[in-house]
Amino acid sequence: MPLFGVPKEVTVGTAMLGVAFATGVLAGKRYPSLVLGTPKSSIIDESSPLQQYILDHSLREHPVLKKLRLLTADHPRSKMMVSCDQAQLMANLIKLIKAKKVIEIGVFTGYNTLNMALVLPDNGKVIACDINEDYTKIGKPLWKEAGIEHKIDLRIKPAIHTLDELLASGEAETFDFAFIDADKESYNEYYEKCLHLIKKGGIIAIDNVLWKGEVLKPRRDDLETQGIHHLNEKLLRDARINISMLPMGDGLTLAFKL
Ligand SMILES: C[S@@+](CC[C@H](N)C(=O)[O-])C[C@H]1O[C@@H](n2cnc3c(N)ncnc32)[C@H](O)[C@@H]1O
Ligand SMILES: *[C@@H]1O[C@H](CO)[C@@H](O)[C@H](O)[C@H]1NC(C)=O
């Protein structure tokens, strides 16, 4: 079998170059920020052709989401934004479990807040927690443009306070989904409070669980990595949930409440 035939190799090589070029051009049109600067640090090489292929063959981004992503790409802290494949997975999970009430801890410019609000029913709610209005005001006009502003309840104060208020007002076990993506030192507290707030069968998604690989050798004085690593160790043995740890973006853990 002429598997190693020179002509074939040349053909395949040329074809692959062609595909890479076509993909780049398409990607450049559809997801420019993925080509000209990645939106968030990732454990996977985002410039790899296979990663680009995954995005080219799976993303179906709402036009207003795309607008907000491109707007966020110009922000000096643009790397804080959730990756669009993570956001799409969360939207699919929210639809799958027919979620009505969701929490987001860490809004930034509101890409994932918008993403979740778009798939919630008209009477659904996102309790969106952040401390920085300079960030959240960037996305607000686009929440309005997408016609889902009424589903977003933005609370500007430390997220712990908002979660305590929800618990105090009797909202334990009434939420379907939570996304934890704020200060890493508080991850354990966020997780515990969210676990009280969500129903059985609800899901908690936790971002940055691989922290660019730092979890492999957490330094004692690095409270962010310690916070993430301790929670990872605890979740493995936590009988209240089932888990999946996905190498998507900077690492995404899904905890399913039993
Ligand atoms: C990684 S960004 C969130 C990205 C966002 N989920 C998205 O989809 O693009 C982290 C956010 O957490 C916010 N934050 C930091 N400490 C916080 C706290 N104690 N309570 C609430 N939000 C906080 C920051 O202001 C920042 O906007
Ligand atoms: C789910 O969690 C329970 C309780 O810890 C455990 O017994 C079970 O094996 C887990 N199932 C899966 C699929 O991980």
Short mmCIF file of C-alpha atoms and ligand atoms in Angstrom, two decimals:
data_model
loop_
_atom_site.label_atom_id
_atom_site.label_comp_id
_atom_site.label_asym_id
_atom_site.label_seq_id
_atom_site.Cartn_x
_atom_site.Cartn_y
_atom_site.Cartn_z
CA MET A 1 0.00 0.00 0.00
CA PRO A 2 1.57 3.28 -1.07
CA LEU A 3 0.82 4.97 2.22
CA PHE A 4 4.20 6.63 2.21
CA GLY A 5 4.16 7.55 -1.47
CA VAL A 6 5.73 10.92 -2.07
CA PRO A 7 2.93 12.23 -4.28
CA LYS A 8 0.35 11.44 -1.61
CA GLU A 9 2.37 13.14 1.11
CA VAL A 10 2.71 16.21 -1.03
CA THR A 11 -1.02 16.18 -1.80
CA VAL A 12 -1.99 15.75 1.84
CA GLY A 13 0.47 18.42 2.92
CA THR A 14 -0.88 20.88 0.38
CA ALA A 15 -4.47 20.03 1.24
CA MET A 16 -3.76 20.58 4.92
CA LEU A 17 -2.22 23.95 4.22
CA GLY A 18 -5.31 24.80 2.22
CA VAL A 19 -7.59 23.75 5.05
CA ALA A 20 -5.55 25.69 7.60
CA PHE A 21 -5.75 28.77 5.41
CA ALA A 22 -9.48 28.43 4.77
CA THR A 23 -10.12 27.82 8.47
CA GLY A 24 -8.08 30.86 9.41
CA VAL A 25 -9.96 33.03 6.98
CA LEU A 26 -13.33 31.75 8.16
CA ALA A 27 -12.29 32.03 11.77
CA GLY A 28 -11.01 35.51 11.13
CA LYS A 29 -14.42 36.50 9.85
CA ARG A 30 -16.50 34.82 12.48
CA TYR A 31 -14.37 34.94 15.62
CA PRO A 32 -11.72 37.59 15.04
CA SER A 33 -10.65 37.89 18.66
CA LEU A 34 -9.79 34.20 18.75
CA VAL A 35 -7.31 34.77 16.00
CA LEU A 36 -5.98 38.20 16.91
CA GLY A 37 -5.68 37.59 20.64
CA THR A 38 -7.37 35.01 22.75
CA PRO A 39 -10.14 36.08 25.10
CA LYS A 40 -9.05 34.07 28.13
CA SER A 41 -6.02 32.14 29.22
CA SER A 42 -6.46 28.46 28.57
CA ILE A 43 -4.61 25.30 29.50
CA ILE A 44 -4.97 24.22 25.88
CA ASP A 45 -2.94 26.04 23.25
CA GLU A 46 -5.64 28.26 21.79
CA SER A 47 -3.62 28.95 18.67
CA SER A 48 -3.45 25.24 17.82
CA PRO A 49 -5.27 24.30 14.60
CA LEU A 50 -7.25 21.61 16.41
CA GLN A 51 -8.52 24.07 19.03
CA GLN A 52 -9.48 26.43 16.20
CA TYR A 53 -11.26 23.51 14.51
CA ILE A 54 -13.24 22.82 17.68
CA LEU A 55 -14.40 26.42 17.85
CA ASP A 56 -15.14 26.59 14.11
CA HIS A 57 -17.22 23.43 14.31
CA SER A 58 -19.13 24.01 17.52
CA LEU A 59 -19.77 27.68 18.24
CA ARG A 60 -23.14 29.18 17.46
CA GLU A 61 -22.79 32.56 19.06
CA HIS A 62 -25.76 34.91 19.37
CA PRO A 63 -24.99 38.17 17.48
CA VAL A 64 -25.24 40.34 20.61
CA LEU A 65 -22.97 37.93 22.51
CA LYS A 66 -20.45 38.27 19.71
CA LYS A 67 -20.72 42.05 19.91
CA LEU A 68 -20.05 41.95 23.65
CA ARG A 69 -17.11 39.57 23.17
CA LEU A 70 -15.49 41.89 20.63
CA LEU A 71 -16.15 44.90 22.87
CA THR A 72 -14.55 43.04 25.81
CA ALA A 73 -11.52 42.05 23.72
CA ASP A 74 -10.38 45.70 23.73
CA HIS A 75 -10.48 45.84 27.55
CA PRO A 76 -7.09 45.70 29.32
CA ARG A 77 -8.38 42.83 31.48
CA SER A 78 -10.06 40.98 28.59
CA LYS A 79 -8.48 37.69 29.64
CA MET A 80 -10.91 37.53 32.57
CA MET A 81 -13.78 36.82 30.21
CA VAL A 82 -15.14 33.29 30.15
CA SER A 83 -14.27 31.38 26.97
CA CYS A 84 -17.10 31.10 24.44
CA ASP A 85 -17.03 27.28 24.36
CA GLN A 86 -17.43 27.21 28.17
CA ALA A 87 -20.30 29.68 27.91
CA GLN A 88 -22.02 27.59 25.25
CA LEU A 89 -21.72 24.44 27.38
CA MET A 90 -23.30 26.28 30.31
CA ALA A 91 -26.14 27.53 28.10
CA ASN A 92 -26.77 23.97 26.92
CA LEU A 93 -26.77 22.64 30.50
CA ILE A 94 -29.16 25.38 31.61
CA LYS A 95 -31.57 24.41 28.83
CA LEU A 96 -31.15 20.68 29.53
CA ILE A 97 -32.16 21.00 33.19
CA LYS A 98 -34.82 23.62 32.33
CA ALA A 99 -33.25 26.06 34.78
CA LYS A 100 -35.23 29.13 35.88
CA LYS A 101 -33.07 30.69 38.60
CA VAL A 102 -29.30 30.96 38.23
CA ILE A 103 -26.46 32.72 40.07
CA GLU A 104 -23.30 34.16 38.61
CA ILE A 105 -20.42 35.04 40.93
CA GLY A 106 -18.12 37.35 38.96
CA VAL A 107 -19.80 39.18 36.07
CA PHE A 108 -16.97 41.29 34.58
CA THR A 109 -18.42 42.78 31.35
CA GLY A 110 -21.38 40.41 31.48
CA TYR A 111 -20.71 38.00 28.61
CA ASN A 112 -21.82 34.91 30.47
CA THR A 113 -24.58 36.81 32.28
CA LEU A 114 -26.03 37.62 28.85
CA ASN A 115 -25.34 34.09 27.63
CA MET A 116 -27.33 32.55 30.48
CA ALA A 117 -30.15 35.10 30.37
CA LEU A 118 -30.64 34.38 26.64
CA VAL A 119 -31.55 30.74 27.31
CA LEU A 120 -33.68 31.25 30.43
CA PRO A 121 -37.48 31.40 30.11
CA ASP A 122 -39.01 34.88 30.14
CA ASN A 123 -39.74 34.62 33.88
CA GLY A 124 -36.24 33.31 34.60
CA LYS A 125 -33.66 35.22 36.71
CA VAL A 126 -29.90 35.60 36.83
CA ILE A 127 -28.67 36.91 40.18
CA ALA A 128 -25.45 38.53 38.95
CA CYS A 129 -22.81 39.31 41.59
CA ASP A 130 -19.88 41.67 41.19
CA ILE A 131 -18.15 44.47 43.09
CA ASN A 132 -17.01 46.51 40.12
CA GLU A 133 -19.58 48.65 38.30
CA ASP A 134 -16.95 49.91 35.84
CA TYR A 135 -16.85 46.39 34.41
CA THR A 136 -20.55 45.58 34.51
CA LYS A 137 -21.62 48.86 32.89
CA ILE A 138 -19.78 47.80 29.72
CA GLY A 139 -22.19 44.94 29.08
CA LYS A 140 -25.42 46.47 30.40
CA PRO A 141 -26.44 48.26 27.16
CA LEU A 142 -26.04 44.97 25.31
CA TRP A 143 -28.24 43.12 27.83
CA LYS A 144 -30.86 45.70 26.87
CA GLU A 145 -30.18 45.38 23.15
CA ALA A 146 -30.68 41.59 23.40
CA GLY A 147 -34.03 42.16 25.14
CA ILE A 148 -33.19 40.11 28.23
CA GLU A 149 -32.35 42.91 30.70
CA HIS A 150 -35.48 42.08 32.75
CA LYS A 151 -34.04 38.64 33.57
CA ILE A 152 -30.87 40.06 35.15
CA ASP A 153 -30.74 41.16 38.79
CA LEU A 154 -27.29 42.78 39.17
CA ARG A 155 -26.07 43.13 42.75
CA ILE A 156 -22.98 45.27 43.25
CA LYS A 157 -21.47 44.19 46.58
CA PRO A 158 -19.21 41.36 47.76
CA ALA A 159 -20.76 38.14 46.45
CA ILE A 160 -20.68 36.55 49.92
CA HIS A 161 -23.13 39.26 51.11
CA THR A 162 -25.49 38.60 48.22
CA LEU A 163 -25.41 34.82 48.82
CA ASP A 164 -26.06 35.38 52.56
CA GLU A 165 -29.00 37.67 51.72
CA LEU A 166 -30.49 35.02 49.43
CA LEU A 167 -30.13 32.38 52.16
CA ALA A 168 -31.60 34.74 54.79
CA SER A 169 -34.62 35.48 52.60
CA GLY A 170 -35.49 31.78 52.42
CA GLU A 171 -34.18 31.06 48.93
CA ALA A 172 -32.18 27.95 49.89
CA GLU A 173 -32.77 25.06 47.46
CA THR A 174 -34.56 27.29 44.93
CA PHE A 175 -31.77 27.81 42.36
CA ASP A 176 -30.97 25.49 39.45
CA PHE A 177 -27.50 26.57 38.37
CA ALA A 178 -24.55 28.59 39.70
CA PHE A 179 -21.34 29.75 38.04
CA ILE A 180 -18.40 30.55 40.32
CA ASP A 181 -15.83 32.81 38.64
CA ALA A 182 -14.68 35.52 41.10
CA ASP A 183 -11.85 35.87 43.67
CA LYS A 184 -10.19 32.47 44.05
CA GLU A 185 -9.46 32.75 47.81
CA SER A 186 -13.21 32.62 48.47
CA TYR A 187 -13.97 29.63 46.21
CA ASN A 188 -14.72 27.28 49.11
CA GLU A 189 -17.17 29.71 50.71
CA TYR A 190 -18.87 30.37 47.36
CA TYR A 191 -19.20 26.66 46.76
CA GLU A 192 -20.71 25.93 50.20
CA LYS A 193 -23.24 28.73 49.94
CA CYS A 194 -24.18 27.86 46.35
CA LEU A 195 -24.64 24.22 47.33
CA HIS A 196 -27.25 25.38 49.88
CA LEU A 197 -28.91 27.65 47.36
CA ILE A 198 -29.34 25.12 44.55
CA LYS A 199 -31.88 22.31 44.37
CA LYS A 200 -31.09 18.61 44.13
CA GLY A 201 -30.26 17.96 40.49
CA GLY A 202 -28.90 21.49 40.15
CA ILE A 203 -25.43 22.21 38.82
CA ILE A 204 -22.54 24.35 40.05
CA ALA A 205 -19.92 25.23 37.41
CA ILE A 206 -16.55 26.37 38.74
CA ASP A 207 -14.05 28.13 36.49
CA ASN A 208 -10.23 28.22 36.53
CA VAL A 209 -9.91 24.93 38.42
CA LEU A 210 -6.56 24.21 36.70
CA TRP A 211 -5.29 27.81 37.13
CA LYS A 212 -2.91 27.64 34.15
CA GLY A 213 -1.33 24.50 35.63
CA GLU A 214 -0.39 26.15 38.95
CA VAL A 215 -2.44 23.55 40.86
CA LEU A 216 0.32 21.02 40.13
CA LYS A 217 2.65 22.79 42.55
CA PRO A 218 0.73 25.23 44.76
CA ARG A 219 3.07 27.52 46.73
CA ARG A 220 2.21 28.16 50.39
CA ASP A 221 2.08 31.93 49.95
CA ASP A 222 -0.10 31.75 46.82
CA LEU A 223 -3.58 31.99 48.32
CA GLU A 224 -5.34 31.90 44.96
CA THR A 225 -3.81 28.59 43.88
CA GLN A 226 -4.26 27.19 47.41
CA GLY A 227 -7.95 28.16 47.35
CA ILE A 228 -8.53 26.40 44.05
CA HIS A 229 -6.42 23.33 44.86
CA HIS A 230 -8.08 22.76 48.28
CA LEU A 231 -11.52 22.95 46.72
CA ASN A 232 -10.48 20.51 43.95
CA GLU A 233 -9.30 18.02 46.60
CA LYS A 234 -12.47 18.44 48.62
CA LEU A 235 -14.82 18.05 45.65
CA LEU A 236 -13.25 14.71 44.73
CA ARG A 237 -14.41 13.28 48.07
CA ASP A 238 -17.62 15.27 48.51
CA ALA A 239 -20.52 12.80 48.79
CA ARG A 240 -23.11 15.58 48.26
CA ILE A 241 -22.25 15.87 44.57
CA ASN A 242 -21.06 14.10 41.43
CA ILE A 243 -18.37 15.82 39.42
CA SER A 244 -16.74 16.21 36.04
CA MET A 245 -13.53 18.20 35.63
CA LEU A 246 -13.18 19.43 32.06
CA PRO A 247 -10.01 20.73 30.36
CA MET A 248 -11.98 23.56 28.77
CA GLY A 249 -10.70 27.13 29.01
CA ASP A 250 -8.64 27.28 32.21
CA GLY A 251 -10.37 24.16 33.57
CA LEU A 252 -14.09 23.87 34.37
CA THR A 253 -15.55 21.64 37.08
CA LEU A 254 -19.21 20.70 36.98
CA ALA A 255 -20.70 19.66 40.31
CA PHE A 256 -24.11 17.94 40.16
CA LYS A 257 -26.01 18.14 43.46
CA LEU A 258 -27.29 14.76 44.63
C1 LIG B 1 -12.97 36.32 35.91
S1 LIG B 1 -13.99 37.72 36.07
C2 LIG B 1 -15.60 37.11 35.69
C3 LIG B 1 -15.80 36.79 34.21
C4 LIG B 1 -17.25 36.59 33.81
N1 LIG B 1 -17.86 35.43 34.45
C5 LIG B 1 -17.46 36.49 32.30
O1 LIG B 1 -18.31 35.75 31.83
O2 LIG B 1 -16.75 37.15 31.53
C6 LIG B 1 -14.04 37.95 37.84
C7 LIG B 1 -14.96 39.06 38.37
O3 LIG B 1 -15.13 38.86 39.77
C8 LIG B 1 -15.32 40.13 40.36
N2 LIG B 1 -15.06 40.00 41.80
C9 LIG B 1 -13.87 39.98 42.44
N3 LIG B 1 -14.04 39.85 43.76
C10 LIG B 1 -15.38 39.79 43.98
C11 LIG B 1 -16.19 39.66 45.14
N4 LIG B 1 -15.67 39.57 46.35
N5 LIG B 1 -17.53 39.63 44.98
C12 LIG B 1 -18.08 39.72 43.73
N6 LIG B 1 -17.36 39.84 42.62
C13 LIG B 1 -16.04 39.89 42.73
C14 LIG B 1 -14.36 41.04 39.60
O4 LIG B 1 -14.78 42.39 39.71
C15 LIG B 1 -14.46 40.49 38.19
O5 LIG B 1 -15.40 41.21 37.43
C1 LIG B 2 -21.82 9.94 42.47
O1 LIG B 2 -21.55 10.17 43.82
C2 LIG B 2 -21.84 9.08 44.65
C3 LIG B 2 -21.71 9.55 46.10
O2 LIG B 2 -20.42 10.04 46.37
C4 LIG B 2 -20.91 7.92 44.30
O3 LIG B 2 -21.22 6.80 45.11
C5 LIG B 2 -21.12 7.58 42.84
O4 LIG B 2 -20.17 6.61 42.47
C6 LIG B 2 -20.94 8.81 41.96
N1 LIG B 2 -21.32 8.48 40.60
C7 LIG B 2 -20.58 8.86 39.57
C8 LIG B 2 -21.10 8.48 38.23
O5 LIG B 2 -19.56 9.49 39.70
#
